[in-house]
Coordinates of C-alpha atoms in Angstrom, one line a residue:
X1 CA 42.4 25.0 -12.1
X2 CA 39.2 27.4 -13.1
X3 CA 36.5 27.8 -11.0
X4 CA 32.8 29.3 -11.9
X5 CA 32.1 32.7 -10.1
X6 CA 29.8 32.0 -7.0
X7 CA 27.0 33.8 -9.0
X8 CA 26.9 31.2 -11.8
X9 CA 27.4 27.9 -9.4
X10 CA 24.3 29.6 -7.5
X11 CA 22.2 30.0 -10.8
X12 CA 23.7 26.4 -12.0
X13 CA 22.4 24.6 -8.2
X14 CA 19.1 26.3 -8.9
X15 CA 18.6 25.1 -12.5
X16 CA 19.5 21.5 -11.2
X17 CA 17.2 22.0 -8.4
X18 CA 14.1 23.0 -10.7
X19 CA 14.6 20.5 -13.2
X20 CA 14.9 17.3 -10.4
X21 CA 11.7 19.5 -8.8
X22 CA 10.1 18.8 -12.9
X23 CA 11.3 15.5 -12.5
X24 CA 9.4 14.2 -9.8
X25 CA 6.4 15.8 -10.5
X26 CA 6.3 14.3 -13.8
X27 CA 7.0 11.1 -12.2
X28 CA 4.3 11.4 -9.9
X29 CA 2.2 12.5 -12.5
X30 CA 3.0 9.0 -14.3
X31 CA 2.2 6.7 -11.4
X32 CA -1.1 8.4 -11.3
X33 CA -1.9 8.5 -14.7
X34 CA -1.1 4.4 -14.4
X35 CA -2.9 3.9 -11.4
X36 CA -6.2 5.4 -12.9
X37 CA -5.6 3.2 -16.4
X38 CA -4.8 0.0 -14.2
X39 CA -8.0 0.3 -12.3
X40 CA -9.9 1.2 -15.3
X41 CA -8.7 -1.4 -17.7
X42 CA -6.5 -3.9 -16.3
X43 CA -2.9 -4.7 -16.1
X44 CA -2.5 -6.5 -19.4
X45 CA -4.3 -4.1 -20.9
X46 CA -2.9 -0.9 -20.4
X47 CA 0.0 -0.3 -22.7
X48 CA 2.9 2.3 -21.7
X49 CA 1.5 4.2 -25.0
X50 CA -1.6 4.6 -23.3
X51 CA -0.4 5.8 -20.1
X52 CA 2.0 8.5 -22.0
X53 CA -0.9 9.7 -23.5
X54 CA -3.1 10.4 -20.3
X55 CA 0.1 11.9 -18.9
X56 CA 0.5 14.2 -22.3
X57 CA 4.1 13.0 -23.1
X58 CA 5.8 11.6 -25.8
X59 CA 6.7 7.8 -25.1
X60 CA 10.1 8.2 -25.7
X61 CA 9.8 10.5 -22.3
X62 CA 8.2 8.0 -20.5
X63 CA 10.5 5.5 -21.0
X64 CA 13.4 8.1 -19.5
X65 CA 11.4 7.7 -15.9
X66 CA 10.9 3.8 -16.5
X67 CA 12.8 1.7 -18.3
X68 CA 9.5 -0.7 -18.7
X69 CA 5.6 -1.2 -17.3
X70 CA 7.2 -3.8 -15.1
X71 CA 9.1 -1.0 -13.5
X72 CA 6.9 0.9 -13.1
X73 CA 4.6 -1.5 -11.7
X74 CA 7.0 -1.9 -9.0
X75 CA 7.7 1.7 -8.2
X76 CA 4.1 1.7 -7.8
X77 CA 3.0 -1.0 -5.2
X78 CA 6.4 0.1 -3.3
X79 CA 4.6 3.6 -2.6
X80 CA 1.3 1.9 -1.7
X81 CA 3.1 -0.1 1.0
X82 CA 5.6 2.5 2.0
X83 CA 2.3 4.6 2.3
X84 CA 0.8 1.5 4.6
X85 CA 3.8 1.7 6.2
X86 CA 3.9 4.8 7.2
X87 CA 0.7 4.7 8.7
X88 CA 0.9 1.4 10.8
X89 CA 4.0 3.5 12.5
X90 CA 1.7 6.2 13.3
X91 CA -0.8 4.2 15.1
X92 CA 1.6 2.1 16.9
X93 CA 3.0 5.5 18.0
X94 CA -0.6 6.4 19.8
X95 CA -1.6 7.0 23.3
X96 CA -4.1 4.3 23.2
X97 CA -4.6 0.6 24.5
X98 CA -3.4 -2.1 22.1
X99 CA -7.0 -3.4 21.3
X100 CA -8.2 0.0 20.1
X101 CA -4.7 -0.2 18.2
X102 CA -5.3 -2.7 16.5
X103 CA -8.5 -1.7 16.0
X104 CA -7.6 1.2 14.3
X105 CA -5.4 -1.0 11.8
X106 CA -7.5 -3.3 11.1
X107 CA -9.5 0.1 9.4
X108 CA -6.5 1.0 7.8
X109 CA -5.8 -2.1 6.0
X110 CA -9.3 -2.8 5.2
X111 CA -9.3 1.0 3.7
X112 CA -6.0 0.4 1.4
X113 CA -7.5 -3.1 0.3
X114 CA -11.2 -1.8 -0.6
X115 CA -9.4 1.8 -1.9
X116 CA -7.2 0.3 -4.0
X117 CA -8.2 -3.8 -4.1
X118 CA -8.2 -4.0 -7.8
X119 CA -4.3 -2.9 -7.6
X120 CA -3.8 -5.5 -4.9
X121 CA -6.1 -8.0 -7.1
X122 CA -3.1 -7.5 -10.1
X123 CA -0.4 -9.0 -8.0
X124 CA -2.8 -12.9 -7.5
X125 CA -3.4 -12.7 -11.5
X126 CA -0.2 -11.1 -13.0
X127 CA 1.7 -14.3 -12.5
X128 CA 5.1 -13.1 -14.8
X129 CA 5.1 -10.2 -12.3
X130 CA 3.6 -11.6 -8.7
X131 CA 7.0 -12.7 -7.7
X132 CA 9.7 -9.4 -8.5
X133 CA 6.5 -7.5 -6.9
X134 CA 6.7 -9.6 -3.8
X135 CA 10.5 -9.3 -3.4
X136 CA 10.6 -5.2 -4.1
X137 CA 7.8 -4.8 -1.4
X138 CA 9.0 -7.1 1.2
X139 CA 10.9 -4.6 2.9
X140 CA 7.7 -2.7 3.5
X141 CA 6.0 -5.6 3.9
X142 CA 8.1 -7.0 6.2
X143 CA 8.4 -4.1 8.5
X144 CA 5.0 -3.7 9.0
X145 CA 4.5 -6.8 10.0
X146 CA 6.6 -6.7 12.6
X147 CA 5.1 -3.2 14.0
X148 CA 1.6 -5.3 14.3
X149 CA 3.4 -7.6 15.9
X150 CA 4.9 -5.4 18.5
X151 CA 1.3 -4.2 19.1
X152 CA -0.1 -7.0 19.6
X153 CA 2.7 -8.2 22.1
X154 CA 2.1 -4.7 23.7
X155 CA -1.8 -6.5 24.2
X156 CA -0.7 -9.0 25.8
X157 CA 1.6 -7.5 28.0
X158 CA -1.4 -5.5 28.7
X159 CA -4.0 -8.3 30.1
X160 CA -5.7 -7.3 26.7
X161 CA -4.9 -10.5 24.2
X162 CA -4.7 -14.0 25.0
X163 CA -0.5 -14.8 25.7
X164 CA -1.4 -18.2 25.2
X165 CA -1.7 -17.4 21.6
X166 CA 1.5 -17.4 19.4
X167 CA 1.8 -14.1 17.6
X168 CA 2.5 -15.3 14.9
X169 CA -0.6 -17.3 14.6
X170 CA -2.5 -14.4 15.7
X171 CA -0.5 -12.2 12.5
X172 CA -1.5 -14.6 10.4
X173 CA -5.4 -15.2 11.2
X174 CA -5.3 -11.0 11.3
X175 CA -4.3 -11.0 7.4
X176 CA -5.6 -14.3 6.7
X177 CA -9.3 -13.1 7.4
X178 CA -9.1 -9.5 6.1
X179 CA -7.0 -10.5 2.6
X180 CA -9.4 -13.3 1.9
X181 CA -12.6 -11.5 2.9
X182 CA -12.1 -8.0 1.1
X183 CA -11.3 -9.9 -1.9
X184 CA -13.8 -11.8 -1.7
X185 CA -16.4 -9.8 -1.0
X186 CA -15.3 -7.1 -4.2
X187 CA -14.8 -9.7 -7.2
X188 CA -17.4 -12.5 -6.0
X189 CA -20.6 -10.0 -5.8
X190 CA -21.4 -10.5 -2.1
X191 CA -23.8 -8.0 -0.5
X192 CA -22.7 -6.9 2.1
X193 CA -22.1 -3.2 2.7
X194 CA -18.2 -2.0 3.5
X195 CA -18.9 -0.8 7.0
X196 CA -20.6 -3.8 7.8
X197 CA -18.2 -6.1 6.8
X198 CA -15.0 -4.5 8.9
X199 CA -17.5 -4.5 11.8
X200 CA -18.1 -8.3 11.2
X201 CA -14.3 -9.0 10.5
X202 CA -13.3 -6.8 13.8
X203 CA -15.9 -8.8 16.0
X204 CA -14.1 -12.1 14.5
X205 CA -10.7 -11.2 15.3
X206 CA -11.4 -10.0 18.5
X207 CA -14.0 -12.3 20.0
X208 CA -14.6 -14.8 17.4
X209 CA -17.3 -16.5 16.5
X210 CA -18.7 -18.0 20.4
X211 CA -22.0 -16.1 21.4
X212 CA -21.8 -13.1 23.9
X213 CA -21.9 -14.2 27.4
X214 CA -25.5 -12.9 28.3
X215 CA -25.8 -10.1 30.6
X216 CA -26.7 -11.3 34.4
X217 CA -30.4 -11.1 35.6
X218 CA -31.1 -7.8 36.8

């Protein structure tokens, strides 16, 4: 049995190293290059030719990183909600009350919907890829959920939410009103400014719509 002198397995592990390093980067360099053509154009009409050439590689190269645009549609939206993932775990992980929690997520999702909404927008109209998308994201998904759900137990444990409520109702009316608002507020025209609107959707969720109590006679 030969064995390479230590030198050359060093200078080998280091060539490997620096060529996955090239790798990545180009792959990263990819999934930007096709999330700038997606919102500028569309998802039917952006062409893996096209996204080669904003990257400034041959398409031959492209398809070494992904097999097809469906692929890498998917390796896409799985770093968006990885991303969204990552940071519902750090607010759950905050020395704060649940209500200002949630609070705080509530910004969050609102800023990766309005950020990145005509992404989101792809997945309700690309019906051949909606439902692969659905299934390579509902890990993510999934586990997210649950984290809000965990904070919003942690509000009612606190005296902070109504325990009469079913969480699951109250995870559902949470993404129910922000999904269908957002979306509706970007591709329908309405005026109403983005700070405003999380405001307005913030005051729903967590007083909905009854008038304040008014303040006692002085």
């Amino acid at each position: 049995m030969s064995y390479l002198p230590k030198e050359l397995v060093a200078e080998k592990m280091i060539h490997q190293s620096l060529k996955e390093k090239q790798r990545q980067e180009r792959e990263e360099l990819i999934l930007q290059a096709t999330q700038e053509l997606l919102l500028e154009r569309g998802y039917y009409d952006t062409s893996m030719g096209e996204i080669a050439q904003r990257v400034g590689v041959a398409k031959g190269t492209l398809y070494q990183h992904f097999e097809s645009k469906e692929a890498l549609m998917i390796v896409l939206f799985k770093r968006e909600f990885h991303d969204l993932q990552v940071a519902t775990e750090r607010i759950a992980q905050m020395s704060v009350d649940a209500q200002e929690k949630m609070s705080l997520m509530i910004d969050t999702l609102c800023y990766h919907l309005a950020e990145k909404h005509p992404l989101f927008f792809i997945i309700r109209n690309a019906t051949d890829l909606e439902a692969e998308i659905h299934q390579e994201i509902k890990e993510y998904f999934n586990a997210m959920r649950a984290q809000i759900g965990l904070m919003l137990d942690e509000g009612k444990a606190e005296g902070i939410f109504n325990v009469a409520l079913p969480t699951e109702v109250m995870l559902e009316v949470l993404f129910g009103i922000i999904v269908s608002r957002l979306f509706k507020n970007f591709h329908q025209g309405l005026q109403v400014k983005y700070e405003d609107l999380v405001g307005h959707l913030k005051c729903i969720y967590f007083h909905g719509i009854t008038a304040p109590a008014p303040a006692p006679a002085g």
